[in-house]
Structure formats: structure tokens, C-alpha cells
Amino acid sequence: MKTLKSDKGDVPGWVLITLMTAGLVVVIWAYAAPALQGVFDQALNRVVSF
């Protein structure tokens, strides 16, 4: 009869992946925020002046 091995997963690996993903989101957001703000302002100006 086979015994089942305890499989707890790779918790440190998942923590690292989560932190790296959060870091990438922050970096991308920092560069994209001014461009997104410009697009948003432009869209609002078109709606308000229409």
C-alpha cells in the first residue's frame, strides 16, 4: 500500500511570485499614471465642452 506524502506546496515560492508581481504593478503604474491621467483629462474635456 502506498503512503501519501505530505504536500504543503511551495509557500516561499508563491510569496516571492506575489511580491514580484506587486512590485511590477507599482513600477508599471508609476510610468503609466501620467499618460492615463492625460487620456482621462482629454476625455473629460471633450464631454464637458460638447
mmCIF file of N, CA, C and O in Angstrom:
data_model
loop_
_atom_site.group_PDB
_atom_site.id
_atom_site.type_symbol
_atom_site.label_atom_id
_atom_site.label_comp_id
_atom_site.label_asym_id
_atom_site.label_seq_id
_atom_site.Cartn_x
_atom_site.Cartn_y
_atom_site.Cartn_z
ATOM 1 N N MET A 1 0.836 -1.178 0.000
ATOM 2 C CA MET A 1 0.000 0.000 0.000
ATOM 3 C C MET A 1 0.885 1.247 0.000
ATOM 4 O O MET A 1 1.869 1.312 0.703
ATOM 5 N N LYS A 2 0.509 2.242 -0.817
ATOM 6 C CA LYS A 2 1.304 3.471 -0.908
ATOM 7 C C LYS A 2 0.940 4.420 0.228
ATOM 8 O O LYS A 2 -0.219 4.525 0.594
ATOM 9 N N THR A 3 1.939 5.061 0.734
ATOM 10 C CA THR A 3 1.671 6.097 1.732
ATOM 11 C C THR A 3 1.665 7.444 1.026
ATOM 12 O O THR A 3 2.455 7.692 0.120
ATOM 13 N N LEU A 4 0.774 8.298 1.425
ATOM 14 C CA LEU A 4 0.683 9.625 0.824
ATOM 15 C C LEU A 4 1.705 10.555 1.455
ATOM 16 O O LEU A 4 1.818 10.643 2.667
ATOM 17 N N LYS A 5 2.423 11.207 0.600
ATOM 18 C CA LYS A 5 3.414 12.166 1.065
ATOM 19 C C LYS A 5 2.722 13.497 1.374
ATOM 20 O O LYS A 5 1.811 13.910 0.662
ATOM 21 N N SER A 6 3.140 14.157 2.428
ATOM 22 C CA SER A 6 2.570 15.450 2.769
ATOM 23 C C SER A 6 2.976 16.472 1.704
ATOM 24 O O SER A 6 4.148 16.640 1.407
ATOM 25 N N ASP A 7 1.994 17.123 1.130
ATOM 26 C CA ASP A 7 2.254 18.099 0.067
ATOM 27 C C ASP A 7 1.737 19.455 0.531
ATOM 28 O O ASP A 7 0.574 19.784 0.365
ATOM 29 N N LYS A 8 2.618 20.223 1.104
ATOM 30 C CA LYS A 8 2.227 21.545 1.612
ATOM 31 C C LYS A 8 2.398 22.637 0.566
ATOM 32 O O LYS A 8 2.007 23.753 0.760
ATOM 33 N N GLY A 9 3.050 22.326 -0.517
ATOM 34 C CA GLY A 9 3.257 23.326 -1.552
ATOM 35 C C GLY A 9 4.511 24.133 -1.306
ATOM 36 O O GLY A 9 5.211 23.976 -0.314
ATOM 37 N N ASP A 10 4.784 25.001 -2.238
ATOM 38 C CA ASP A 10 5.990 25.819 -2.180
ATOM 39 C C ASP A 10 5.606 27.223 -1.726
ATOM 40 O O ASP A 10 5.503 28.146 -2.524
ATOM 41 N N VAL A 11 5.367 27.384 -0.446
ATOM 42 C CA VAL A 11 4.893 28.668 0.082
ATOM 43 C C VAL A 11 5.892 29.790 -0.168
ATOM 44 O O VAL A 11 5.516 30.853 -0.666
ATOM 45 N N PRO A 12 7.187 29.627 0.114
ATOM 46 C CA PRO A 12 8.112 30.733 -0.164
ATOM 47 C C PRO A 12 8.139 31.129 -1.638
ATOM 48 O O PRO A 12 8.264 32.311 -1.962
ATOM 49 N N GLY A 13 7.983 30.166 -2.523
ATOM 50 C CA GLY A 13 7.945 30.484 -3.951
ATOM 51 C C GLY A 13 6.743 31.332 -4.305
ATOM 52 O O GLY A 13 6.844 32.299 -5.052
ATOM 53 N N TRP A 14 5.576 30.979 -3.760
ATOM 54 C CA TRP A 14 4.374 31.760 -4.043
ATOM 55 C C TRP A 14 4.450 33.154 -3.441
ATOM 56 O O TRP A 14 3.963 34.120 -4.031
ATOM 57 N N VAL A 15 5.058 33.263 -2.279
ATOM 58 C CA VAL A 15 5.232 34.580 -1.666
ATOM 59 C C VAL A 15 6.123 35.443 -2.545
ATOM 60 O O VAL A 15 5.837 36.621 -2.792
ATOM 61 N N LEU A 16 7.204 34.860 -3.045
ATOM 62 C CA LEU A 16 8.118 35.599 -3.918
ATOM 63 C C LEU A 16 7.413 36.036 -5.202
ATOM 64 O O LEU A 16 7.558 37.180 -5.640
ATOM 65 N N ILE A 17 6.644 35.137 -5.796
ATOM 66 C CA ILE A 17 5.919 35.484 -7.023
ATOM 67 C C ILE A 17 4.927 36.613 -6.764
ATOM 68 O O ILE A 17 4.813 37.557 -7.555
ATOM 69 N N THR A 18 4.226 36.542 -5.628
ATOM 70 C CA THR A 18 3.247 37.578 -5.290
ATOM 71 C C THR A 18 3.925 38.928 -5.090
ATOM 72 O O THR A 18 3.457 39.960 -5.590
ATOM 73 N N LEU A 19 5.032 38.939 -4.372
ATOM 74 C CA LEU A 19 5.747 40.196 -4.138
ATOM 75 C C LEU A 19 6.324 40.769 -5.422
ATOM 76 O O LEU A 19 6.285 41.985 -5.652
ATOM 77 N N MET A 20 6.857 39.912 -6.275
ATOM 78 C CA MET A 20 7.410 40.395 -7.543
ATOM 79 C C MET A 20 6.309 40.952 -8.440
ATOM 80 O O MET A 20 6.501 41.980 -9.098
ATOM 81 N N THR A 21 5.152 40.307 -8.446
ATOM 82 C CA THR A 21 4.035 40.805 -9.245
ATOM 83 C C THR A 21 3.559 42.154 -8.726
ATOM 84 O O THR A 21 3.304 43.077 -9.511
ATOM 85 N N ALA A 22 3.456 42.284 -7.416
ATOM 86 C CA ALA A 22 3.055 43.573 -6.833
ATOM 87 C C ALA A 22 4.073 44.658 -7.176
ATOM 88 O O ALA A 22 3.700 45.793 -7.484
ATOM 89 N N GLY A 23 5.349 44.316 -7.126
ATOM 90 C CA GLY A 23 6.389 45.281 -7.482
ATOM 91 C C GLY A 23 6.286 45.717 -8.931
ATOM 92 O O GLY A 23 6.429 46.904 -9.251
ATOM 93 N N LEU A 24 6.030 44.769 -9.823
ATOM 94 C CA LEU A 24 5.877 45.119 -11.240
ATOM 95 C C LEU A 24 4.669 46.017 -11.463
ATOM 96 O O LEU A 24 4.733 46.960 -12.257
ATOM 97 N N VAL A 25 3.587 45.754 -10.770
ATOM 98 C CA VAL A 25 2.394 46.599 -10.903
ATOM 99 C C VAL A 25 2.700 48.022 -10.459
ATOM 100 O O VAL A 25 2.313 48.989 -11.123
ATOM 101 N N VAL A 26 3.425 48.170 -9.359
ATOM 102 C CA VAL A 26 3.763 49.511 -8.857
ATOM 103 C C VAL A 26 4.652 50.249 -9.857
ATOM 104 O O VAL A 26 4.432 51.427 -10.151
ATOM 105 N N VAL A 27 5.645 49.566 -10.400
ATOM 106 C CA VAL A 27 6.559 50.210 -11.358
ATOM 107 C C VAL A 27 5.826 50.597 -12.637
ATOM 108 O O VAL A 27 5.976 51.719 -13.133
ATOM 109 N N ILE A 28 5.011 49.689 -13.162
ATOM 110 C CA ILE A 28 4.274 49.993 -14.392
ATOM 111 C C ILE A 28 3.277 51.120 -14.148
ATOM 112 O O ILE A 28 3.125 52.014 -14.979
ATOM 113 N N TRP A 29 2.609 51.090 -12.990
ATOM 114 C CA TRP A 29 1.641 52.148 -12.669
ATOM 115 C C TRP A 29 2.334 53.508 -12.573
ATOM 116 O O TRP A 29 1.791 54.519 -13.003
ATOM 117 N N ALA A 30 3.543 53.536 -12.014
ATOM 118 C CA ALA A 30 4.272 54.797 -11.871
ATOM 119 C C ALA A 30 4.572 55.419 -13.233
ATOM 120 O O ALA A 30 4.511 56.639 -13.397
ATOM 121 N N TYR A 31 4.881 54.579 -14.222
ATOM 122 C CA TYR A 31 5.168 55.104 -15.556
ATOM 123 C C TYR A 31 3.896 55.402 -16.347
ATOM 124 O O TYR A 31 3.866 56.317 -17.159
ATOM 125 N N ALA A 32 2.845 54.633 -16.117
ATOM 126 C CA ALA A 32 1.629 54.779 -16.916
ATOM 127 C C ALA A 32 0.685 55.834 -16.367
ATOM 128 O O ALA A 32 -0.167 56.332 -17.110
ATOM 129 N N ALA A 33 0.790 56.180 -15.100
ATOM 130 C CA ALA A 33 -0.157 57.110 -14.480
ATOM 131 C C ALA A 33 -0.242 58.459 -15.199
ATOM 132 O O ALA A 33 -1.350 58.933 -15.459
ATOM 133 N N PRO A 34 0.878 59.100 -15.534
ATOM 134 C CA PRO A 34 0.749 60.395 -16.235
ATOM 135 C C PRO A 34 0.043 60.272 -17.589
ATOM 136 O O PRO A 34 -0.782 61.121 -17.934
ATOM 137 N N ALA A 35 0.333 59.226 -18.330
ATOM 138 C CA ALA A 35 -0.314 59.046 -19.632
ATOM 139 C C ALA A 35 -1.804 58.776 -19.452
ATOM 140 O O ALA A 35 -2.638 59.316 -20.196
ATOM 141 N N LEU A 36 -2.147 57.944 -18.482
ATOM 142 C CA LEU A 36 -3.555 57.655 -18.230
ATOM 143 C C LEU A 36 -4.296 58.893 -17.748
ATOM 144 O O LEU A 36 -5.449 59.123 -18.117
ATOM 145 N N GLN A 37 -3.642 59.713 -16.950
ATOM 146 C CA GLN A 37 -4.259 60.957 -16.482
ATOM 147 C C GLN A 37 -4.522 61.891 -17.656
ATOM 148 O O GLN A 37 -5.574 62.536 -17.728
ATOM 149 N N GLY A 38 -3.582 61.954 -18.592
ATOM 150 C CA GLY A 38 -3.777 62.780 -19.778
ATOM 151 C C GLY A 38 -4.947 62.312 -20.623
ATOM 152 O O GLY A 38 -5.747 63.121 -21.101
ATOM 153 N N VAL A 39 -5.066 61.011 -20.811
ATOM 154 C CA VAL A 39 -6.188 60.460 -21.585
ATOM 155 C C VAL A 39 -7.504 60.757 -20.875
ATOM 156 O O VAL A 39 -8.492 61.148 -21.512
ATOM 157 N N PHE A 40 -7.528 60.590 -19.575
ATOM 158 C CA PHE A 40 -8.746 60.852 -18.795
ATOM 159 C C PHE A 40 -9.145 62.323 -18.877
ATOM 160 O O PHE A 40 -10.310 62.657 -19.103
ATOM 161 N N ASP A 41 -8.186 63.214 -18.702
ATOM 162 C CA ASP A 41 -8.473 64.654 -18.778
ATOM 163 C C ASP A 41 -8.978 65.038 -20.159
ATOM 164 O O ASP A 41 -9.918 65.840 -20.285
ATOM 165 N N GLN A 42 -8.367 64.473 -21.185
ATOM 166 C CA GLN A 42 -8.777 64.769 -22.558
ATOM 167 C C GLN A 42 -10.213 64.308 -22.806
ATOM 168 O O GLN A 42 -11.008 65.022 -23.421
ATOM 169 N N ALA A 43 -10.541 63.134 -22.317
ATOM 170 C CA ALA A 43 -11.898 62.611 -22.495
ATOM 171 C C ALA A 43 -12.915 63.476 -21.758
ATOM 172 O O ALA A 43 -13.996 63.772 -22.290
ATOM 173 N N LEU A 44 -12.578 63.890 -20.523
ATOM 174 C CA LEU A 44 -13.497 64.755 -19.790
ATOM 175 C C LEU A 44 -13.677 66.104 -20.473
ATOM 176 O O LEU A 44 -14.793 66.642 -20.506
ATOM 177 N N ASN A 45 -12.617 66.662 -21.002
ATOM 178 C CA ASN A 45 -12.705 67.963 -21.676
ATOM 179 C C ASN A 45 -13.610 67.860 -22.908
ATOM 180 O O ASN A 45 -14.356 68.786 -23.206
ATOM 181 N N ARG A 46 -13.540 66.732 -23.613
ATOM 182 C CA ARG A 46 -14.395 66.569 -24.785
ATOM 183 C C ARG A 46 -15.864 66.460 -24.388
ATOM 184 O O ARG A 46 -16.736 66.976 -25.072
ATOM 185 N N VAL A 47 -16.132 65.788 -23.276
ATOM 186 C CA VAL A 47 -17.520 65.612 -22.830
ATOM 187 C C VAL A 47 -18.073 66.938 -22.298
ATOM 188 O O VAL A 47 -19.187 67.332 -22.609
ATOM 189 N N VAL A 48 -17.275 67.652 -21.497
ATOM 190 C CA VAL A 48 -17.730 68.892 -20.884
ATOM 191 C C VAL A 48 -17.922 69.992 -21.932
ATOM 192 O O VAL A 48 -18.885 70.749 -21.882
ATOM 193 N N SER A 49 -17.045 70.081 -22.920
ATOM 194 C CA SER A 49 -17.135 71.151 -23.902
ATOM 195 C C SER A 49 -18.104 70.824 -25.036
ATOM 196 O O SER A 49 -18.351 71.632 -25.906
ATOM 197 N N PHE A 50 -18.701 69.644 -25.015
ATOM 198 C CA PHE A 50 -19.609 69.226 -26.088
ATOM 199 C C PHE A 50 -20.950 69.849 -25.945
ATOM 200 O O PHE A 50 -21.634 70.201 -25.215
#
